[in-house]
mmCIF file of C-alpha atoms and ligand atoms in Angstrom:
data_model
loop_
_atom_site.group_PDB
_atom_site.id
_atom_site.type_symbol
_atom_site.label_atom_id
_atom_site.label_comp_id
_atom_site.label_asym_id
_atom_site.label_seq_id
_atom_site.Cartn_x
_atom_site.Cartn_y
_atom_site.Cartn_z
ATOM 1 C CA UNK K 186 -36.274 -9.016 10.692
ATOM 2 C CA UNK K 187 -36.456 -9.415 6.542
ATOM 3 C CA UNK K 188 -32.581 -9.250 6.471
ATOM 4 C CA UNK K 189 -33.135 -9.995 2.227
ATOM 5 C CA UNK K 190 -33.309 -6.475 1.605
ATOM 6 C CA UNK K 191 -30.072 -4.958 2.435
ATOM 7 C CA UNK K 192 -27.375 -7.727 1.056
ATOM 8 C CA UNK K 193 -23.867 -8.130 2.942
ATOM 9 C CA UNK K 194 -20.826 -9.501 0.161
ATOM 10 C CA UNK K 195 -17.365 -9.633 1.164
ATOM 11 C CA UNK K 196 -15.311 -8.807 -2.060
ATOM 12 C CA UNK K 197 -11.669 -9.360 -0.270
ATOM 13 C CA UNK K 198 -11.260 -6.913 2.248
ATOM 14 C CA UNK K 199 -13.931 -4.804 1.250
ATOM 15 C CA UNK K 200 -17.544 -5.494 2.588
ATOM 16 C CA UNK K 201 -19.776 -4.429 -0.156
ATOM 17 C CA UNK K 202 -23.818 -3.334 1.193
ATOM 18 C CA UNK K 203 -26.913 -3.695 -1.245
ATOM 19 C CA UNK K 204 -30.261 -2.169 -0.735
ATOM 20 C CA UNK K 205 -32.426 -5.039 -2.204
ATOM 21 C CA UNK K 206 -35.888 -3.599 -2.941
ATOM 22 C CA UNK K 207 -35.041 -3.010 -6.523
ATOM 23 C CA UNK K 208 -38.800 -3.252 -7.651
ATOM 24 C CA UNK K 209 -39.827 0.032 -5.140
ATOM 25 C CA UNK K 210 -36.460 1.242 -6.399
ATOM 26 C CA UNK K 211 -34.876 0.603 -2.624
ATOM 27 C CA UNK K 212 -37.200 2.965 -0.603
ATOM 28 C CA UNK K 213 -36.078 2.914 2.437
ATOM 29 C CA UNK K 214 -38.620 0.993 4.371
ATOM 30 C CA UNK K 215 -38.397 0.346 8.531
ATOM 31 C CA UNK K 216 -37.430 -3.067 7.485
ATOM 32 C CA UNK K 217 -34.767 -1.601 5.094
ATOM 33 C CA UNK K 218 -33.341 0.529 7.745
ATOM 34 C CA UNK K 219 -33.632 -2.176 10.354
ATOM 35 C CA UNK K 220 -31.434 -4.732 8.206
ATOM 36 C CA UNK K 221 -29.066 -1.793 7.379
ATOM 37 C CA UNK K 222 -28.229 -1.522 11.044
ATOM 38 C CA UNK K 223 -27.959 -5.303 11.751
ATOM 39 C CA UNK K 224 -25.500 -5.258 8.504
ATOM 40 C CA UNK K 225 -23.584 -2.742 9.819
ATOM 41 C CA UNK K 226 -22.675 -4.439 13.226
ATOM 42 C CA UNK K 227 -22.448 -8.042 11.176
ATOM 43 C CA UNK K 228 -19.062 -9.841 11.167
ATOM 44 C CA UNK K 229 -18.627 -9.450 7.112
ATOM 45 C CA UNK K 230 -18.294 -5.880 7.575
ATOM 46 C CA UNK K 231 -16.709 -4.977 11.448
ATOM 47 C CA UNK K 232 -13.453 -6.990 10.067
ATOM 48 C CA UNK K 233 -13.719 -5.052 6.587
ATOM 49 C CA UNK K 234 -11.231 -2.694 5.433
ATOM 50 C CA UNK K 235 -13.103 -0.266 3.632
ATOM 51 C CA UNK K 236 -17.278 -0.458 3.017
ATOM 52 C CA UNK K 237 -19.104 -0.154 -0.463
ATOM 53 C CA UNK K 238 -23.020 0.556 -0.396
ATOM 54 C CA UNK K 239 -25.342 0.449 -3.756
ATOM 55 C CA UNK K 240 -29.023 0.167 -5.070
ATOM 56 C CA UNK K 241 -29.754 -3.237 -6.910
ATOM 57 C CA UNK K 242 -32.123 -2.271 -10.128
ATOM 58 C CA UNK K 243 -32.470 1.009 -11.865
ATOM 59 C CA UNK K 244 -32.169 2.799 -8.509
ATOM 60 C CA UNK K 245 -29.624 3.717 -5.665
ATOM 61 C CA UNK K 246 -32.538 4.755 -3.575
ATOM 62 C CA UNK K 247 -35.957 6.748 -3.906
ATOM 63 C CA UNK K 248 -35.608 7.467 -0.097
ATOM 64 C CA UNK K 249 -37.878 7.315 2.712
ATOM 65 C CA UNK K 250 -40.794 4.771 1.942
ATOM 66 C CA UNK K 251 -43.509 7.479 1.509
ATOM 67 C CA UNK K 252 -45.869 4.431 2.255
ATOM 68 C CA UNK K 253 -45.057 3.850 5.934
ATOM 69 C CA UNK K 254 -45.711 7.822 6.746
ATOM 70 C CA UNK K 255 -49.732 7.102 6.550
ATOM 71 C CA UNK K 256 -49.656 4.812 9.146
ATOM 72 C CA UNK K 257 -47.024 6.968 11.177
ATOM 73 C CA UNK K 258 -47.963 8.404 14.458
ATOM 74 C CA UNK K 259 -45.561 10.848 16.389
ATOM 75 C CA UNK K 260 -45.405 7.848 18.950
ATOM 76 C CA UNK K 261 -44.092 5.505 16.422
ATOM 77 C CA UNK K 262 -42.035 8.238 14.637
ATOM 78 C CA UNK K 263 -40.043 8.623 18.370
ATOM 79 C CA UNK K 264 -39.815 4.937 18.632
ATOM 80 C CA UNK K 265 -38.566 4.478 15.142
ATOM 81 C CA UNK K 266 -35.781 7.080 15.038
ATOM 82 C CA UNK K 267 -35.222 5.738 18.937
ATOM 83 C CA UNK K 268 -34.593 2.145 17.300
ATOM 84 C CA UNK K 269 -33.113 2.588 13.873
ATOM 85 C CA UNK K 270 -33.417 5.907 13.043
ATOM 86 C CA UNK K 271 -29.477 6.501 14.104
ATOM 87 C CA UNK K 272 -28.710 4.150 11.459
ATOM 88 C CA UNK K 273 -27.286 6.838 8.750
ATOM 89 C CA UNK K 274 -24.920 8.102 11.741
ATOM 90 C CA UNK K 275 -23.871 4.186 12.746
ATOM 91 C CA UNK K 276 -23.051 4.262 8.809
ATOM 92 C CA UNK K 277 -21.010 7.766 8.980
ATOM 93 C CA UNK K 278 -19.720 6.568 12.183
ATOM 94 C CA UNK K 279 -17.401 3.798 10.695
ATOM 95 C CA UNK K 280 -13.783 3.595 10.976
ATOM 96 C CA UNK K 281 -13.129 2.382 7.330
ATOM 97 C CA UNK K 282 -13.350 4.379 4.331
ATOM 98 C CA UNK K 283 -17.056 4.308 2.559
ATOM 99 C CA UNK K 284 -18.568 4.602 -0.473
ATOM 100 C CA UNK K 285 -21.485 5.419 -2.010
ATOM 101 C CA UNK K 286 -21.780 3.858 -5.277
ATOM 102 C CA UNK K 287 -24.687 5.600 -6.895
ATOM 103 C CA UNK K 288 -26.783 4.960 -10.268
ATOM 104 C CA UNK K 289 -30.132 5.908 -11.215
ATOM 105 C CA UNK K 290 -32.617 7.800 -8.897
ATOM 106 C CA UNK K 291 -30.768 9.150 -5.420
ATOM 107 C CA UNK K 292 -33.946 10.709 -3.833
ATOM 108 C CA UNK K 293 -34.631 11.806 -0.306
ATOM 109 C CA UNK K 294 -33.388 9.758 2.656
ATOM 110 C CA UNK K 295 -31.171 7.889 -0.081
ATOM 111 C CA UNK K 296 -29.400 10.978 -1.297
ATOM 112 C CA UNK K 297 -29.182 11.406 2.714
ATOM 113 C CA UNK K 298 -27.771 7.763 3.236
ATOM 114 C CA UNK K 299 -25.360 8.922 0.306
ATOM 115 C CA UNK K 300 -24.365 12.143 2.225
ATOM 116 C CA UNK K 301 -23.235 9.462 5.232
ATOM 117 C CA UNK K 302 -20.222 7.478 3.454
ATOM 118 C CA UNK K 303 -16.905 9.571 2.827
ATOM 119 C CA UNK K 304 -16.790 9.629 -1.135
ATOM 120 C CA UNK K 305 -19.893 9.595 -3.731
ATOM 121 C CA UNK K 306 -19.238 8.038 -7.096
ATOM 122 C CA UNK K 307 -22.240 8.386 -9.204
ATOM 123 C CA UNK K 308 -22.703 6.653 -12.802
ATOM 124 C CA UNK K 309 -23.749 9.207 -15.578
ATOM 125 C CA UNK K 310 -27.717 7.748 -15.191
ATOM 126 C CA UNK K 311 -27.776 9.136 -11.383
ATOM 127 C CA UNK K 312 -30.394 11.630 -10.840
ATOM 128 C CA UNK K 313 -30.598 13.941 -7.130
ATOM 129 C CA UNK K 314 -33.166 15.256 -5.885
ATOM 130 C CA UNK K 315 -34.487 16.379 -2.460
ATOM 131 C CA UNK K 316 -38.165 16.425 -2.619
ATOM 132 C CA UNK K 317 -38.702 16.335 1.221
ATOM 133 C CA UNK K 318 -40.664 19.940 1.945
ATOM 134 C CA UNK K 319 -43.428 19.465 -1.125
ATOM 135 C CA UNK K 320 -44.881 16.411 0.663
ATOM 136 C CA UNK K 321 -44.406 18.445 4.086
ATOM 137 C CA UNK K 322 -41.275 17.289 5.367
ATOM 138 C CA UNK K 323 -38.106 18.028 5.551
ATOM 139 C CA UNK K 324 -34.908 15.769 5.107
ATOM 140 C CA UNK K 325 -34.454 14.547 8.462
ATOM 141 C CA UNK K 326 -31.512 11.822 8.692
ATOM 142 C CA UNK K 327 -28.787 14.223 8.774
ATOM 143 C CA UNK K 328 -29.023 15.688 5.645
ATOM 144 C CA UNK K 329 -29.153 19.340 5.918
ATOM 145 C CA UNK K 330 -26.284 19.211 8.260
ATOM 146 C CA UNK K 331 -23.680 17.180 6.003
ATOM 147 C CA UNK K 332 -25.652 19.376 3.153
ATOM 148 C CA UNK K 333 -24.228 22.931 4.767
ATOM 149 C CA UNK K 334 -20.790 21.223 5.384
ATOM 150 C CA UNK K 335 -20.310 20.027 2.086
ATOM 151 C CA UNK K 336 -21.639 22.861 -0.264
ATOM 152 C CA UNK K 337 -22.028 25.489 2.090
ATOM 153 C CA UNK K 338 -25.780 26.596 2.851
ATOM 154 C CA UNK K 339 -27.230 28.803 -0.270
ATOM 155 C CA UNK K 340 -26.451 25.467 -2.208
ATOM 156 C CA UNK K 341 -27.809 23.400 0.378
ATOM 157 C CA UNK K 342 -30.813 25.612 0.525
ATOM 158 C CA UNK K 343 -31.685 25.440 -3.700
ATOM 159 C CA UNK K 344 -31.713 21.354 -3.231
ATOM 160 C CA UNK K 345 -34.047 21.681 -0.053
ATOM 161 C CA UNK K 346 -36.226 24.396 -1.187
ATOM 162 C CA UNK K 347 -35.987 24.205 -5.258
ATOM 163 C CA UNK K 348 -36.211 20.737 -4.980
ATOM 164 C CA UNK K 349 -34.756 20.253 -8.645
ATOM 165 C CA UNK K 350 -33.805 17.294 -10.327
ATOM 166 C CA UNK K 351 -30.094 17.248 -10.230
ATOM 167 C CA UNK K 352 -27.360 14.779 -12.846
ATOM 168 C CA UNK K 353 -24.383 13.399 -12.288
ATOM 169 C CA UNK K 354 -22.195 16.166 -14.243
ATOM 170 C CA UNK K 355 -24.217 19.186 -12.002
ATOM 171 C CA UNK K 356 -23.755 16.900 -8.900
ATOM 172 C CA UNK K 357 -19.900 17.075 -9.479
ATOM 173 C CA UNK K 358 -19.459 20.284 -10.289
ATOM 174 C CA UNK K 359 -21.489 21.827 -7.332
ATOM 175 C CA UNK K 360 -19.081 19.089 -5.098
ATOM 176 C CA UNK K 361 -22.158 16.551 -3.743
ATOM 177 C CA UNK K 362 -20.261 13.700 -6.098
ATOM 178 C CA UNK K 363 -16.373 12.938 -5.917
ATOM 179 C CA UNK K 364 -16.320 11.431 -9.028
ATOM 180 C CA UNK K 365 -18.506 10.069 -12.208
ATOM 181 C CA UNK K 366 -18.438 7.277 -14.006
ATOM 182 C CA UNK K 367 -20.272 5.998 -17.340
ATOM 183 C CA UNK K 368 -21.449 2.966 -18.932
ATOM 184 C CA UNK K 369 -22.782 1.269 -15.774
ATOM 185 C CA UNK K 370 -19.239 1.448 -13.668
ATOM 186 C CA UNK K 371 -19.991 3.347 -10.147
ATOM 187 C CA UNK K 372 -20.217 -0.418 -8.444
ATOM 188 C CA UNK K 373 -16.828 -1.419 -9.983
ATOM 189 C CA UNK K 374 -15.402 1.908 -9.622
ATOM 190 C CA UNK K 375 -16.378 2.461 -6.175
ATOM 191 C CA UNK K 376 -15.306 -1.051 -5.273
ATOM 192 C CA UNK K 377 -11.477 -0.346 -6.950
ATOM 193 C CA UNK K 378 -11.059 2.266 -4.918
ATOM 194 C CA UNK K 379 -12.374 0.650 -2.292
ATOM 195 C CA UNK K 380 -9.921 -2.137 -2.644
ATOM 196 C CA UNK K 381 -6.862 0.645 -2.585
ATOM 197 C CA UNK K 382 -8.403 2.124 0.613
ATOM 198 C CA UNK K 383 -7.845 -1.402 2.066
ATOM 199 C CA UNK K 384 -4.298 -1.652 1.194
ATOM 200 C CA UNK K 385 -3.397 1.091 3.588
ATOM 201 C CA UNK K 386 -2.303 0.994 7.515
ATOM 202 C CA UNK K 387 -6.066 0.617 8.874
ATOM 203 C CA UNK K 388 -5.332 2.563 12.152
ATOM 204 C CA UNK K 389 -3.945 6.163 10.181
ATOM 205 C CA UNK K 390 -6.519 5.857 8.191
ATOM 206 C CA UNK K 391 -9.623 5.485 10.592
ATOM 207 C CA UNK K 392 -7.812 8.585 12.892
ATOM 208 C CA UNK K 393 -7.220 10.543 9.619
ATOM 209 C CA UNK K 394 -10.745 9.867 8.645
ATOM 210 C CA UNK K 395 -12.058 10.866 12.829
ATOM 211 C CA UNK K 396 -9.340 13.860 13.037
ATOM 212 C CA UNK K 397 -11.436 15.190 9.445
ATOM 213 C CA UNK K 398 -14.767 14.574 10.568
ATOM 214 C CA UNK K 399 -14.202 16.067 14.145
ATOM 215 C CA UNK K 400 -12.804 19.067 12.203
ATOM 216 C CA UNK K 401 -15.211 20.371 10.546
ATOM 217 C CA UNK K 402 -17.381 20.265 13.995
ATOM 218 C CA UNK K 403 -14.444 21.983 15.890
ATOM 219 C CA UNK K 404 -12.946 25.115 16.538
ATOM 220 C CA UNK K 405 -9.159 25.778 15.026
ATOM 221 C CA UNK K 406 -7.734 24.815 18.285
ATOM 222 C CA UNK K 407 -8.986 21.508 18.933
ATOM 223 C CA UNK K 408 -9.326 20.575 15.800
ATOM 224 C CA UNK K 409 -5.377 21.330 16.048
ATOM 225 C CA UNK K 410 -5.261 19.390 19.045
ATOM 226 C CA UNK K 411 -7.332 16.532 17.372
ATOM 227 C CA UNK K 412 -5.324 16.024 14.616
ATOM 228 C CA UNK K 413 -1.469 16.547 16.862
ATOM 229 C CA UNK K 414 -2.881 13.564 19.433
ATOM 230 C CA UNK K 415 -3.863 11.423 16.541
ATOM 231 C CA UNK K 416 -0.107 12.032 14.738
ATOM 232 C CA UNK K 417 1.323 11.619 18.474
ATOM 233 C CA UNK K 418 -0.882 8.167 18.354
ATOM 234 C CA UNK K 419 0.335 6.507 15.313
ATOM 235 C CA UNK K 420 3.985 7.994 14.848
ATOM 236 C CA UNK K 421 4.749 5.142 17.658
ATOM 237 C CA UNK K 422 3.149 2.466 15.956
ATOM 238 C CA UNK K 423 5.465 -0.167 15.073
ATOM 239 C CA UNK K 424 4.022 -0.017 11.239
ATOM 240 C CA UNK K 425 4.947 3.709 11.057
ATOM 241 C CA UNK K 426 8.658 3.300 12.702
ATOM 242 C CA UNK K 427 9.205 0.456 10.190
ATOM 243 C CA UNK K 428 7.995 2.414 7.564
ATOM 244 C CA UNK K 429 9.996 5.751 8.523
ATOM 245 C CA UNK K 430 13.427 3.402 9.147
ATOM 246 C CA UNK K 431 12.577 1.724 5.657
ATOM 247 C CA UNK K 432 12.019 5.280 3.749
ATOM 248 C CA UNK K 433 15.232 6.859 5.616
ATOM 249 C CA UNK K 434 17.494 4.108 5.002
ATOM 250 C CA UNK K 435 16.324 3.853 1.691
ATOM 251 C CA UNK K 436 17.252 7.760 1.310
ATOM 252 C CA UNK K 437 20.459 6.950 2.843
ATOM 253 C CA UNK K 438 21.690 4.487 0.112
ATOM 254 C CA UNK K 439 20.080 6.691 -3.044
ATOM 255 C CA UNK K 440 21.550 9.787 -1.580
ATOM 256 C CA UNK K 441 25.156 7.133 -1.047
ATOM 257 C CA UNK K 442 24.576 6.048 -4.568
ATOM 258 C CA UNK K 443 24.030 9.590 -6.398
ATOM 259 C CA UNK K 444 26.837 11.212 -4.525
ATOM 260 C CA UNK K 445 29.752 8.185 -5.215
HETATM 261 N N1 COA H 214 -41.624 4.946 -1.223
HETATM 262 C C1 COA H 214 -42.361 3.868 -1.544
HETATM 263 N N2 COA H 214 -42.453 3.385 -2.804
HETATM 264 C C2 COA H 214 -41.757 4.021 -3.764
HETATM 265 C C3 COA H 214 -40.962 5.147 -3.497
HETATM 266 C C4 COA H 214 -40.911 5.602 -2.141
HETATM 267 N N3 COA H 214 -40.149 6.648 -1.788
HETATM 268 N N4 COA H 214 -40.411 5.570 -4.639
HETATM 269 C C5 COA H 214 -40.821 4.728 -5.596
HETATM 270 N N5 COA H 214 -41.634 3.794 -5.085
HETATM 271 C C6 COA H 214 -42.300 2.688 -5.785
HETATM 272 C C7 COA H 214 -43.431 3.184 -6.660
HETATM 273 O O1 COA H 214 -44.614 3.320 -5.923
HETATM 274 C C8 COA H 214 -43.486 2.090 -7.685
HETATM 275 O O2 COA H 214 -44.143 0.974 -7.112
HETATM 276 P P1 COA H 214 -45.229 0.122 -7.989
HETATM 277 O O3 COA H 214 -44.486 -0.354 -9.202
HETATM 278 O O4 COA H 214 -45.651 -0.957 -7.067
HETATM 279 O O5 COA H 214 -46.299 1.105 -8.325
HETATM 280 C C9 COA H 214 -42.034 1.707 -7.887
HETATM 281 O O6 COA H 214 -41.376 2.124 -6.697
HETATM 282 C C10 COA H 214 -41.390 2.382 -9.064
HETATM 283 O O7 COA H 214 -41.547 3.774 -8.934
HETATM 284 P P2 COA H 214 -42.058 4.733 -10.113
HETATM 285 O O8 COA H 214 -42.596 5.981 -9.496
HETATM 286 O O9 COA H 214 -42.972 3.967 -11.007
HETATM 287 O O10 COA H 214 -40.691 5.017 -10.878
HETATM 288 P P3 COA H 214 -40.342 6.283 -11.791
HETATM 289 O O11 COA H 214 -39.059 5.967 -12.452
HETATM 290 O O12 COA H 214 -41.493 6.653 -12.650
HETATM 291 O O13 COA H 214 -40.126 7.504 -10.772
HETATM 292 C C11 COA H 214 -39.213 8.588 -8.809
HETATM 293 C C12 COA H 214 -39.020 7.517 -9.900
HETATM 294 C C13 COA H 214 -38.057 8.448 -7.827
HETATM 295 C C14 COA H 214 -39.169 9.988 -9.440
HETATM 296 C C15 COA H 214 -40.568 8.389 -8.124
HETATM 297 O O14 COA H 214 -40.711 7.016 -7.788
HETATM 298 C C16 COA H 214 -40.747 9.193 -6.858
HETATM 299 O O15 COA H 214 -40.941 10.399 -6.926
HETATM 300 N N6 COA H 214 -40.715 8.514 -5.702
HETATM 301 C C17 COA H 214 -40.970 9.131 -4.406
HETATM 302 C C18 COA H 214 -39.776 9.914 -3.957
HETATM 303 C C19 COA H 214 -39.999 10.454 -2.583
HETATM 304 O O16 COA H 214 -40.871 11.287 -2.353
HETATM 305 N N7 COA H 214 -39.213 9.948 -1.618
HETATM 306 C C20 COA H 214 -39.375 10.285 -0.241
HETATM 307 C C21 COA H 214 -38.540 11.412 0.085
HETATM 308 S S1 COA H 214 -37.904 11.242 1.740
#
């Protein structure tokens, strides 16, 4: 396995991911998607706190390699999604908080990778674009799902069928960014926030971030249910009795101090 071309750096408690093929602007290779899985089970990042991924170069990612679908044969499509192709749902599947850090091109399976971590900060130079169905295809890691969820499906539908070039400021306002940057600063940006994210009791988090993802595949009631088991959960944590005696007694002597 070329592990080179996804890079793992711890940055405190934050495990920051690089796609490394800057000179094919990061397309997302078999050998790119095999080292992304491998990264994601490493050490560096299971003990992380919160995960960063970004593009080195003048790209986040121009997606799928288009290369590697000459060769393709339905046989070796199976046994590619069999083996790594659940790597975008092993990404979206993490406890911590991610984020996307995104500059430059954000094409195809990378806008789809993108789509995977929780927020989306994109530098002003970030372009979008879905070009999937011209070249036959369709985007096929995930993305038209977490597409529909997140900007509802006649949006979903102009990136898939329009297939226009998209910026930063038209990526925020339709909601597929969470916030943009300029001068270069989605990688530090991303990676402050990241560093917050970190600071905060790991086990509400990861349930708050689970109870949010289940509910938006749930009905009202058990997303209800999902979200009153994971409170039930964590309210007996030691961390959140400590916390509750520290904020009531602290109430106690302000309220004592404004009323003597
Ligand atoms: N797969 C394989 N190689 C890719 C690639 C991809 N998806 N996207 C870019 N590259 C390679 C180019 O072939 C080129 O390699 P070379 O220098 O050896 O010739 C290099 O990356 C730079 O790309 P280039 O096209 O010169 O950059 P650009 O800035 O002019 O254009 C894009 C950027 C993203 C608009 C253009 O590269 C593109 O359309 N790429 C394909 C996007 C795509 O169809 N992705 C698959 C969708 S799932």
């Amino acid at each position: 396995m070329d592990s080179s071309v996804v890079g793992i750096e711890r940055r405190g408690a934050v495990c920051v991911l690089t796609l490394r093929r800057p000179d094919k602007l990061n397309a997302l290779s078999y050998a790119v998607e095999e080292a992304l899985a491998s990264a994601l089970s490493s050490e560096e990042l299971q003990t992380s706190r919160a995960v960063v991924i970004a593009g080195e170069g003048r790209a986040f990612s121009a997606g799928a390699d288009v290369t590697e679908f000459r060769e393709a044969t339905p046989e070796s499509m199976l046994a590619y999604y069999r083996a790594t192709g659940a790597v975008y749902e092993q990404f979206a599947a993490l406890s911590q908080p991610t984020i996307a850090a995104i500059h430059g091109w954000c094409v195809g399976g990378g806008l789809e990778l993108s789509l995977a971590a929780d927020f989306r900060i994109a530098d002003e130079s970030a372009r979008f674009k879905l070009p999937e169905v011209a070249i036959g295809i369709i985007p096929s890691s995930g993305g038209t799902h977490r597409l529909v969820r997140l900007l509802g499906t006649a949006r979903a539908k102009e990136l898939v069928f329009l297939r226009e070039r998209i910026d930063a400021a038209e990526a925020f306002r339709i909601g597929l960014v969470t916030e943009v940057v300029s001068g270069g600063a989605a990688l530090d940006r991303a990676v402050e926030l990241a560093t917050g994210l970190a600071e905060l009791p790991a086990h509400a988090l990861s349930l708050a971030k689970e109870a949010i993802d289940a509910m938006a595949e749930s009905s009202r009631d058990a997303g209800l249910l999902i979200e009153r088991v994971a409170y039930a959960a964590l309210a007996q944590t030691p961390y959140a009795k400590s916390a509750v005696d520290a904020f009531v007694s602290g109430q106690t002597s302000s309220e004592g101090g404004s009323s003597a």
